[in-house]
């Protein structure tokens, strides 16, 4: 139970406006700064009124004392302010400071290159149209009707191009990936080459020779804008459409407890596939609960605890490697031969635990149902009650919470989920259920089964840092049999890829009139 | 040859004894049967009453043991070696006829012409 003491003060920040930097395109550093904030929230816990921590004052000193009080004395308010830092958090803060500088620099560079390229592309056709008027206005032929019609077409195509580029490229970045997108770089290079070649042609053939045919120049500008729209179409196909068709089936396994899911992905690079897997992880996998893993670790320790290896031949033996190997082999053999009753213990322990969980769950369900019967929605046509009787959802939740708090707390303790839910979050959820007319069963659903990570408070998943470990280059595409790891601080996800097989389908036509039947009777047997 | 439910079945029967012929490793009798309580009686060409679900002889191998013994096509088999054949499934009838341990089958069969013959003999020879 030591781990709970360091994770105190979850979700107790009120009034911190997270949406304050939502404008602009600085999405990546917004994400970074948000992660830094949350990291510091996790490490420095300040409890202020009226938030009540799940484990009260005992968390500071890291003692094993469980605070049993919140179930019974829910009206007590602790108004202390505490600071607690653990070793893990210090390491994390220093790592954050080191890395954030480098990544921000890269992000700025990428953004500025994109903006410069965009401006270049946007103003080139306009420059093509305007420069003849500035440089040789007297030689220029006047613009006829067809030419002016082309002006309108240039204007609208540029507008469409602007909107399309904004829609495709200027979206807030979902994540920070280790390497750059290969396709984006290719497209940028293509656009640059294209625009440069148009400028070359323009400067050599039109500017130098001072061509008078203005309509030709306008048509040249229109062809440039058309070609840019086609390049944008190419960008849509390469960046968005190509990976929609599922091609590979990936199997994602969590290393700590073996939870496995399968997803279908298209043709993606390894880093983008990793990003897709992480996004699915947050929605599908039940939350990682370290408290459930302690039992198997203690069993593992017990397996080897009973054996000790003595070296009878004395020190100074040369074949040390051979000895180590033979020692471990001897241990394995001895462990196999030893009559081990730990399976028995496991069986009875699990049966007992199951029974206990079911009993607590029954008590909880009854308590919650009873609590929900105490309040009802006030109808409009009822005679107005005194203002003291009428409550808003939050007050109603606070009124009925004490009757179910003890049963809920006991249940969460038995299923080792108590660090996932703070009292504040439980009351908020209760108020939400009351407002939306949810039944007691619906209220309990989020406590009876561990839900996906996103369901819990923000500090469980905000600002998580993932490391992609892969033998192949992360910008190379997914292949059949490629394996990579996604490491987080607490656990890692192992991802293996399999190609979806090629399906050869043939057709068979059945005429509906061919369905005819006879009685299979009057069989004749020869004897 | 039809039966009234609840009343005993009465028929004029002829005893026929067929020796099974050994052909390879099979013992054959040389005829084919049709009918049975699991079959459709309406398709039986030999029965007088189309609701009769008894076992009938549908084919006789020419020169086979059945023909030699006097079995004729259209005969209804009433008993095989003492086993009743009027209320059996097709497969049960086949099994009773093809027991490997027996090399002779004694059948009780009935046919229309037997009835006629008895009636004629009764008529021409009144009881004395």
XYZ file of C-alpha atoms in Angstrom:
655
model
C 0.000 0.000 0.000
C 2.942 2.330 -0.144
C 2.235 3.427 -3.660
C -0.931 5.204 -2.711
C 0.860 7.609 -0.468
C 2.747 9.242 -3.284
C -0.253 9.721 -5.490
C -2.131 12.011 -3.234
C -3.897 15.121 -4.304
C -5.231 13.965 -7.624
C -7.516 16.285 -9.460
C -7.661 18.864 -6.776
C -6.805 21.804 -8.931
C -9.786 23.980 -9.293
C -9.809 27.234 -11.145
C -6.797 26.507 -13.293
C -7.964 27.430 -16.753
C -6.540 24.850 -19.057
C -8.190 26.278 -22.113
C -6.429 29.594 -21.886
C -4.008 28.924 -24.688
C -6.351 27.292 -27.083
C -5.925 29.831 -29.855
C -3.237 29.878 -32.451
C -1.289 27.132 -33.989
C 1.113 26.594 -31.163
C -0.504 23.320 -30.501
C 2.596 21.340 -29.873
C 4.008 23.587 -27.238
C 0.569 23.933 -25.825
C 0.584 20.210 -25.359
C 4.032 20.375 -23.891
C 3.239 23.149 -21.474
C 0.105 21.364 -20.438
C 2.055 18.266 -19.766
C 4.536 20.191 -17.733
C 1.763 21.699 -15.702
C 0.200 18.388 -14.988
C 3.545 16.882 -14.160
C 4.065 19.556 -11.594
C 0.550 19.047 -10.353
C 1.313 15.440 -9.788
C 4.457 16.111 -7.874
C 3.469 19.098 -5.778
C 0.237 18.542 -4.012
C -1.542 21.421 -2.457
C -4.817 20.623 -0.816
C -7.130 23.559 -0.575
C -10.738 23.898 0.485
C -13.176 22.388 -0.332
C -11.314 19.535 -1.979
C -10.912 16.546 0.248
C -8.134 14.076 -0.428
C -8.836 10.417 -0.416
C -6.058 9.678 1.997
C -5.791 12.662 4.294
C -2.792 13.794 6.255
C -1.137 10.428 6.390
C -0.046 10.736 2.772
C 2.659 13.252 3.542
C 4.685 11.115 5.728
C 4.337 8.118 3.484
C 3.126 5.994 6.332
C 1.130 2.887 5.906
C -1.755 4.295 7.906
C -4.931 4.027 5.901
C -7.337 6.842 6.344
C -10.546 4.997 7.057
C -12.402 8.071 7.932
C -13.811 9.392 4.738
C -16.410 6.703 4.649
C -17.894 7.655 7.989
C -17.132 11.283 8.583
C -17.706 12.760 5.204
C -18.633 16.152 6.553
C -15.162 16.698 7.958
C -13.069 19.145 5.958
C -9.313 19.132 6.138
C -7.939 22.543 5.524
C -4.271 21.816 5.555
C -1.830 22.573 2.817
C 0.835 20.051 2.095
C 3.798 19.684 -0.162
C 5.070 16.282 -1.061
C 7.643 15.248 -3.565
C 8.813 11.782 -4.246
C 12.044 10.652 -5.814
C 10.270 9.551 -8.961
C 8.796 12.977 -9.472
C 12.112 14.718 -9.104
C 13.605 12.558 -11.785
C 10.684 13.265 -14.005
C 10.908 17.015 -13.578
C 14.567 17.128 -14.506
C 14.006 14.992 -17.547
C 11.197 17.267 -18.609
C 13.328 20.367 -18.421
C 16.044 18.807 -20.505
C 13.879 17.509 -23.262
C 11.326 20.222 -23.670
C 13.824 22.762 -24.943
C 15.003 20.628 -27.858
C 11.535 19.643 -28.979
C 10.147 23.158 -28.846
C 12.923 24.345 -31.107
C 12.094 21.697 -33.639
C 8.443 22.552 -33.474
C 9.083 26.231 -34.116
C 11.266 25.417 -37.089
C 8.640 23.151 -38.617
C 5.910 25.700 -38.169
C 7.914 28.529 -39.625
C 8.928 26.515 -42.676
C 5.302 25.566 -43.248
C 4.147 29.166 -42.973
C 6.853 30.458 -45.312
C 6.052 27.827 -47.896
C 2.357 28.597 -47.607
C 2.892 32.298 -48.121
C 5.180 31.665 -51.072
C 2.634 29.412 -52.696
C -0.208 31.784 -52.047
C 1.427 34.942 -53.298
C 3.132 33.510 -56.365
C 0.084 33.648 -58.667
C -0.739 37.113 -57.433
C 2.825 38.171 -58.125
C 2.616 36.710 -61.631
C -0.458 38.806 -62.289
C 0.724 42.026 -60.718
C 4.356 42.217 -61.838
C 3.683 43.016 -65.530
C 1.515 45.957 -64.487
C 4.306 47.297 -62.328
C 7.250 46.678 -64.626
C 6.002 47.430 -68.126
C 2.514 48.917 -67.890
C 2.646 50.845 -71.147
C 3.581 47.863 -73.328
C 0.916 45.645 -71.852
C -2.172 44.771 -73.861
C -5.400 45.677 -72.167
C -7.256 42.920 -70.537
C -10.317 41.795 -72.475
C -13.427 40.049 -71.183
C -12.000 36.558 -71.309
C -8.984 37.726 -69.410
C -11.085 39.348 -66.732
C -13.133 36.188 -66.437
C -9.896 34.410 -65.686
C -9.291 36.831 -62.832
C -12.451 35.602 -61.142
C -11.394 32.002 -61.623
C -7.956 32.721 -60.128
C -9.553 34.425 -57.160
C -11.909 31.570 -56.380
C -9.358 28.883 -56.922
C -6.987 30.633 -54.579
C -9.743 30.885 -51.998
C -10.493 27.178 -52.317
C -6.816 26.388 -52.073
C -6.529 28.497 -48.958
C -9.434 26.752 -47.279
C -8.186 23.335 -48.321
C -4.699 23.940 -47.033
C -6.084 25.297 -43.797
C -8.318 22.233 -43.402
C -5.596 19.720 -44.120
C -2.458 21.147 -42.642
C -3.355 23.647 -40.004
C -4.990 21.344 -37.553
C -3.844 21.095 -33.955
C -1.222 18.438 -33.714
C -2.398 15.365 -31.877
C 0.987 14.272 -30.735
C 4.672 14.850 -30.931
C 6.322 12.088 -32.885
C 10.014 11.259 -32.784
C 10.726 11.710 -36.483
C 9.266 13.913 -39.163
C 6.615 12.709 -41.559
C 8.272 11.475 -44.694
C 5.271 12.219 -46.866
C 4.958 15.761 -45.644
C 8.576 16.439 -46.398
C 8.180 14.926 -49.850
C 5.163 17.075 -50.546
C 6.880 20.202 -49.334
C 9.865 19.496 -51.560
C 7.565 18.821 -54.489
C 5.689 22.068 -53.995
C 8.914 23.985 -53.639
C 10.387 22.515 -56.808
C 7.181 23.155 -58.642
C 6.947 26.771 -57.618
C 10.629 27.344 -58.312
C 10.317 25.892 -61.792
C 7.331 28.130 -62.523
C 9.259 31.142 -61.308
C 12.222 30.190 -63.466
C 10.075 29.934 -66.525
C 8.298 33.168 -65.675
C 11.470 35.131 -65.070
C 13.231 33.875 -68.175
C 10.429 33.951 -70.712
C 8.188 36.692 -69.421
C 10.128 39.114 -67.275
C 13.222 39.164 -69.422
C 11.435 39.459 -72.710
C 8.677 41.657 -71.285
C 5.864 39.810 -72.988
C 2.881 42.008 -73.916
C 0.287 39.267 -74.141
C -1.351 39.757 -70.771
C -3.961 37.122 -71.383
C -1.228 34.526 -71.782
C 0.287 35.605 -68.490
C -3.054 35.343 -66.764
C -3.571 31.900 -68.206
C -0.134 30.928 -66.968
C -1.085 32.027 -63.468
C -4.335 30.077 -63.688
C -2.438 26.943 -64.713
C -0.206 27.382 -61.684
C -3.191 27.533 -59.349
C -4.749 24.485 -61.033
C -1.566 22.520 -60.606
C -1.405 23.557 -56.949
C -4.904 22.273 -56.416
C -3.878 18.967 -57.944
C -0.871 18.786 -55.657
C -3.229 19.359 -52.793
C -5.333 16.474 -54.032
C -2.179 14.367 -54.052
C -1.531 15.453 -50.478
C -5.012 14.368 -49.419
C -4.540 10.970 -51.004
C -1.086 10.393 -49.552
C -1.681 11.721 -46.092
C -5.271 10.782 -45.411
C -6.731 8.277 -47.813
C -3.915 5.831 -48.184
C -4.032 4.504 -44.658
C -7.788 4.151 -44.421
C -7.985 0.763 -46.045
C -7.082 -1.851 -43.424
C -4.052 -3.841 -44.371
C -2.494 -5.081 -41.160
C -3.862 -6.523 -37.986
C -1.885 -5.505 -34.935
C -2.006 -7.332 -31.632
C -1.366 -5.068 -28.639
C -0.457 -6.666 -25.321
C 0.162 -4.905 -22.054
C 3.291 -6.337 -20.504
C 2.229 -6.135 -16.877
C -1.048 -8.006 -16.913
C -1.450 -9.447 -20.371
C -4.476 -7.468 -21.560
C -4.635 -7.941 -25.307
C -6.551 -6.240 -28.048
C -6.464 -6.474 -31.822
C -6.844 -3.586 -34.225
C -6.870 -3.146 -37.971
C -4.557 -0.540 -39.404
C -3.792 0.580 -42.902
C -0.435 1.213 -44.470
C 1.249 3.450 -41.953
C 4.737 4.197 -40.853
C 5.715 2.653 -37.554
C 5.473 5.912 -35.659
C 2.004 6.674 -36.936
C 0.920 3.126 -36.205
C 2.263 3.583 -32.691
C 0.227 6.761 -32.336
C -2.925 4.983 -33.507
C -2.261 2.171 -31.034
C -1.835 4.623 -28.173
C -5.070 6.363 -29.028
C -6.872 3.034 -29.068
C -5.160 2.147 -25.813
C -6.682 5.093 -24.032
C -10.158 4.119 -25.133
C -10.141 0.355 -24.910
C -7.755 -0.945 -22.322
C -8.889 -1.028 -18.697
C -6.822 1.212 -16.523
C -3.456 -0.053 -15.398
C -3.743 -0.986 -11.759
C -0.358 -1.657 -10.114
C -2.001 -2.858 -6.915
C -3.237 -5.994 -8.634
C 0.256 -7.130 -9.594
C 1.752 -7.394 -6.126
C 0.348 -10.863 -5.483
C 2.173 -12.549 -8.345
C 5.429 -10.837 -7.420
C 5.273 -12.148 -3.873
C 4.568 -15.623 -5.201
C 7.554 -15.394 -7.502
C 9.763 -14.408 -4.618
C 8.551 -17.343 -2.603
C 9.428 -19.800 -5.347
C 13.130 -19.122 -5.097
C 13.236 -18.229 -1.441
C 13.552 -21.742 -0.127
C 16.673 -22.679 -2.077
C 20.233 -21.670 -1.378
C 23.265 -22.638 -3.419
C 26.523 -23.556 -1.673
C 29.769 -23.831 -3.537
C 31.433 -26.926 -2.066
C 34.500 -26.876 -4.285
C 35.795 -23.708 -2.720
C 36.776 -20.369 -4.262
C 39.367 -19.888 -6.954
C 37.761 -22.166 -9.480
C 38.510 -21.058 -13.015
C 35.346 -22.061 -14.837
C 33.213 -19.416 -13.185
C 30.745 -19.132 -16.043
C 30.239 -22.862 -16.054
C 29.615 -22.802 -12.327
C 27.010 -20.077 -12.591
C 25.178 -22.004 -15.256
C 25.319 -25.256 -13.375
C 24.151 -23.469 -10.235
C 21.093 -22.106 -11.956
C 20.380 -25.470 -13.528
C 20.645 -27.110 -10.154
C 18.221 -24.578 -8.721
C 15.718 -25.189 -11.482
C 15.936 -28.931 -11.010
C 15.580 -28.660 -7.248
C 12.632 -26.306 -7.550
C 10.905 -28.688 -9.932
C 11.363 -31.618 -7.610
C 10.291 -29.802 -4.511
C 6.770 -30.505 -3.462
C 5.262 -27.117 -3.865
C 1.892 -26.377 -2.346
C 1.688 -22.798 -3.524
C -0.895 -23.731 -6.123
C -3.171 -24.790 -3.320
C -2.764 -21.503 -1.569
C -3.466 -19.627 -4.754
C -6.651 -21.544 -5.392
C -8.087 -21.013 -1.950
C -6.975 -17.438 -1.806
C -8.643 -16.658 -5.082
C -11.843 -18.424 -4.081
C -11.916 -16.522 -0.824
C -11.262 -13.233 -2.537
C -14.004 -13.885 -5.047
C -16.467 -14.603 -2.280
C -15.473 -11.489 -0.396
C -15.803 -9.304 -3.474
C -19.245 -10.674 -4.202
C -20.426 -10.074 -0.683
C -19.180 -6.512 -0.656
C -20.687 -5.898 -4.029
C -24.080 -7.113 -2.871
C -23.933 -4.779 0.108
C -22.900 -1.916 -2.124
C -25.689 -2.441 -4.614
C -28.285 -2.529 -1.863
C -26.880 0.568 -0.180
C -26.841 2.555 -3.412
C -30.345 1.544 -4.373
C -31.576 2.559 -0.980
C -29.747 5.852 -1.169
C -31.283 6.699 -4.510
C -34.784 6.219 -3.151
C -34.323 9.129 -0.785
C -34.426 11.808 -3.459
C -36.718 12.469 -6.325
C -36.958 15.105 -8.970
C -39.226 17.957 -8.044
C -42.160 18.350 -10.420
C -43.068 21.808 -11.618
C -46.693 21.591 -10.637
C -46.017 20.645 -7.053
C -46.734 23.368 -4.569
C -43.600 25.319 -4.018
C -41.619 23.947 -1.132
C -39.560 26.051 1.170
C -36.226 27.076 -0.330
C -34.413 25.040 2.263
C -35.905 21.843 0.910
C -35.136 22.386 -2.728
C -31.606 21.288 -3.647
C -29.487 21.481 -6.744
C -27.790 18.267 -7.935
C -24.588 18.840 -6.057
C -26.348 19.333 -2.759
C -28.563 16.333 -3.415
C -25.467 14.241 -4.076
C -23.893 15.435 -0.878
C -27.062 14.617 0.999
C -27.293 10.995 -0.046
C -23.598 10.274 -0.308
C -22.940 9.414 3.367
C -25.388 6.510 3.336
C -23.523 4.704 0.599
C -20.028 5.976 1.244
C -18.952 3.250 3.602
C -20.117 0.383 1.435
C -18.507 1.962 -1.620
C -15.235 2.538 0.123
C -15.099 -1.043 1.373
C -15.802 -2.355 -2.092
C -13.115 -0.209 -3.678
C -10.631 -1.368 -1.107
C -11.409 -5.004 -1.736
C -10.971 -4.630 -5.474
C -7.909 -2.430 -4.967
C -9.342 0.481 -6.902
C -9.372 3.055 -4.155
C -6.560 5.110 -5.616
C -8.448 5.621 -8.851
C -11.405 7.367 -7.294
C -11.225 10.276 -4.934
C -14.171 11.305 -2.870
C -14.568 14.476 -4.865
C -14.786 12.547 -8.102
C -17.322 10.160 -6.623
C -19.540 13.012 -5.515
C -19.235 14.668 -8.898
C -20.216 11.465 -10.599
C -23.160 11.077 -8.256
C -24.357 14.606 -9.014
C -24.007 13.877 -12.723
C -26.064 10.688 -12.393
C -28.770 12.447 -10.444
C -28.985 15.251 -12.989
C -29.344 12.889 -15.912
C -31.789 10.499 -14.282
C -29.448 7.564 -14.218
C -30.455 4.530 -12.220
C -28.360 3.234 -9.318
C -27.074 0.476 -11.548
C -25.821 3.025 -14.068
C -24.135 4.975 -11.302
C -22.347 1.877 -10.076
C -21.162 0.788 -13.480
C -18.022 2.879 -13.378
C -17.004 1.408 -10.041
C -17.823 -2.225 -10.547
C -15.675 -2.733 -13.611
C -12.402 -0.970 -14.311
C -13.010 1.278 -17.263
C -10.711 2.664 -19.945
C -8.040 5.080 -18.890
C -9.823 8.144 -20.232
C -12.707 7.584 -17.888
C -10.688 8.483 -14.837
C -9.516 11.864 -13.715
C -7.187 13.798 -15.955
C -4.050 13.178 -13.962
C -4.174 9.506 -14.791
C -3.489 10.096 -18.434
C -2.641 13.713 -18.989
C 0.849 14.403 -20.190
C 1.891 10.824 -20.505
C 5.190 10.324 -22.147
C 5.605 7.316 -24.400
C 8.813 5.927 -25.842
C 8.794 3.980 -29.057
C 11.326 1.164 -29.137
C 11.749 -0.434 -32.499
C 14.450 -2.294 -34.369
C 13.296 -1.051 -37.736
C 13.407 2.654 -38.516
C 10.322 4.380 -37.188
C 9.586 6.122 -40.465
C 9.576 2.862 -42.392
C 6.223 1.296 -43.086
C 4.552 -1.471 -41.154
C 5.397 -4.897 -42.454
C 4.164 -8.364 -41.687
C 5.921 -9.502 -38.529
C 7.212 -6.135 -37.380
C 7.341 -5.779 -33.623
C 7.776 -2.664 -31.575
C 7.387 -1.610 -27.975
C 5.693 1.391 -26.487
C 7.111 2.123 -23.126
C 5.439 4.248 -20.519
C 6.691 4.947 -17.034
C 4.672 2.191 -15.370
C 4.321 -0.422 -18.053
C 4.946 -1.179 -21.687
C 2.837 -2.283 -24.619
C 4.118 -4.909 -27.024
C 2.748 -4.592 -30.551
C 3.055 -7.310 -33.185
C 1.853 -6.996 -36.738
C 0.285 -9.489 -39.072
C -0.751 -8.882 -42.634
C -4.411 -9.359 -43.425
C -4.442 -12.197 -45.961
C -5.386 -11.693 -49.557
C -8.899 -12.959 -50.119
C -9.768 -14.712 -53.346
C -13.517 -14.876 -53.673
C -15.442 -16.692 -56.377
C -19.137 -16.584 -57.077
C -21.719 -19.286 -57.451
C -25.126 -18.576 -58.872
C -28.139 -20.426 -57.548
C -31.329 -20.066 -59.540
C -34.162 -19.529 -57.078
C -36.316 -21.895 -59.132
C -33.822 -24.683 -58.613
C -34.879 -25.201 -55.031
C -37.014 -28.307 -55.488
C -37.628 -31.073 -53.018
C -39.073 -34.566 -53.046
C -39.924 -36.828 -50.211
C -37.114 -39.204 -49.571
C -39.342 -42.187 -49.047
C -40.069 -45.571 -50.495
C -36.473 -46.541 -50.521
C -35.747 -49.926 -51.904
C -33.126 -52.162 -50.402
C -31.922 -55.340 -51.978
C -31.242 -58.194 -49.649
C -54.693 -56.865 -46.356
C -55.555 -53.645 -44.592
C -55.876 -53.633 -40.881
C -58.385 -52.174 -38.533
C -56.669 -50.633 -35.530
C -57.339 -52.638 -32.443
C -58.380 -55.757 -34.324
C -56.013 -58.614 -35.020
C -54.689 -58.841 -38.523
C -55.915 -61.819 -40.463
C -54.473 -62.917 -43.757
C -53.940 -65.994 -45.832
C -50.238 -66.638 -45.844
C -47.850 -68.903 -47.629
C -44.683 -70.229 -46.065
C -41.569 -69.740 -48.166
C -38.140 -70.966 -47.191
C -35.190 -69.322 -48.936
C -31.651 -70.579 -48.721
C -29.168 -67.744 -48.740
C -26.668 -67.816 -51.550
C -23.051 -67.154 -50.729
C -21.730 -64.523 -53.096
C -18.208 -63.524 -52.139
C -18.462 -62.638 -48.521
C -22.144 -61.667 -48.624
C -25.134 -63.873 -48.204
C -27.844 -62.737 -50.580
C -31.436 -63.634 -50.963
C -32.050 -62.271 -54.418
C -34.899 -59.799 -53.972
C -35.532 -56.195 -52.997
C -37.947 -54.915 -50.392
C -39.771 -51.657 -50.091
C -42.055 -50.082 -47.516
C -41.971 -49.725 -43.783
C -43.602 -47.551 -41.167
C -41.136 -44.735 -41.865
C -41.837 -44.685 -45.591
C -44.581 -43.157 -47.700
C -47.244 -45.812 -48.305
C -48.889 -43.908 -51.126
C -46.012 -44.710 -53.453
C -46.265 -48.433 -53.097
C -47.447 -49.853 -56.441
C -48.200 -53.287 -55.068
C -50.400 -52.571 -52.097
C -54.152 -52.682 -52.387
C -54.744 -50.215 -49.620
C -52.580 -47.165 -50.022
C -52.240 -46.695 -46.282
C -50.605 -50.057 -45.823
C -47.119 -49.579 -44.441
C -46.017 -53.164 -44.620
C -42.931 -54.611 -46.281
C -43.420 -55.568 -49.919
C -41.259 -57.373 -52.435
C -40.438 -54.925 -55.195
C -37.972 -56.801 -57.351
C -36.824 -60.368 -57.771
C -33.479 -61.271 -59.224
C -34.184 -63.768 -61.981
C -32.746 -67.144 -61.069
C -31.922 -66.075 -57.556
C -32.747 -68.025 -54.397
C -35.974 -66.082 -53.813
C -37.362 -66.887 -57.227
C -36.404 -70.492 -56.825
C -38.192 -70.647 -53.492
C -41.390 -69.273 -54.944
C -41.355 -65.620 -53.929
C -43.148 -63.363 -56.360
C -42.994 -59.636 -56.948
C -45.671 -57.756 -55.045
C -45.765 -60.150 -52.103
C -46.223 -58.689 -48.685
C -43.918 -60.144 -46.089
C -45.735 -60.786 -42.819
C -43.032 -62.597 -40.830
C -39.328 -63.345 -41.183
C -38.063 -66.210 -39.061
C -40.788 -65.469 -36.550
C -40.145 -61.705 -36.458
C -43.129 -59.595 -37.323
C -42.819 -57.479 -40.449
C -46.129 -55.656 -40.469
C -45.069 -52.824 -38.114
C -41.369 -52.308 -38.653
C -39.227 -49.623 -40.168
C -37.517 -50.249 -43.457
C -34.146 -50.596 -41.810
C -35.393 -53.044 -39.176
C -36.822 -55.227 -41.935
C -33.538 -55.157 -43.789
C -31.671 -56.156 -40.665
C -33.966 -59.091 -39.936
C -33.456 -60.400 -43.445
C -29.704 -59.966 -43.603
C -28.519 -61.554 -40.392
C -25.092 -63.020 -41.074
C -25.502 -65.987 -38.776
C -28.609 -67.338 -40.477
C -28.335 -68.939 -43.872
C -31.989 -69.732 -44.270
C -34.942 -67.416 -43.904
C -38.476 -68.620 -43.433
C -40.935 -66.060 -44.630
C -44.680 -65.867 -44.258
C -45.928 -63.928 -47.252
C -49.345 -62.984 -48.445
C -50.644 -61.980 -51.814
C -53.913 -61.112 -53.436
C -54.040 -64.266 -55.454
C -53.920 -66.354 -52.286
C -57.086 -64.721 -51.020
C -58.783 -65.342 -54.334
C -57.690 -68.944 -54.345
C -59.066 -69.532 -50.863
C -62.346 -67.839 -51.746
C -62.672 -69.934 -54.842
C -61.889 -73.098 -53.011
C -64.358 -72.190 -50.309
C -66.979 -71.427 -52.847
C -66.442 -74.558 -54.919
C -66.024 -76.787 -51.951
C -68.672 -75.902 -49.447
C -68.048 -77.149 -45.959
C -69.168 -80.622 -45.471
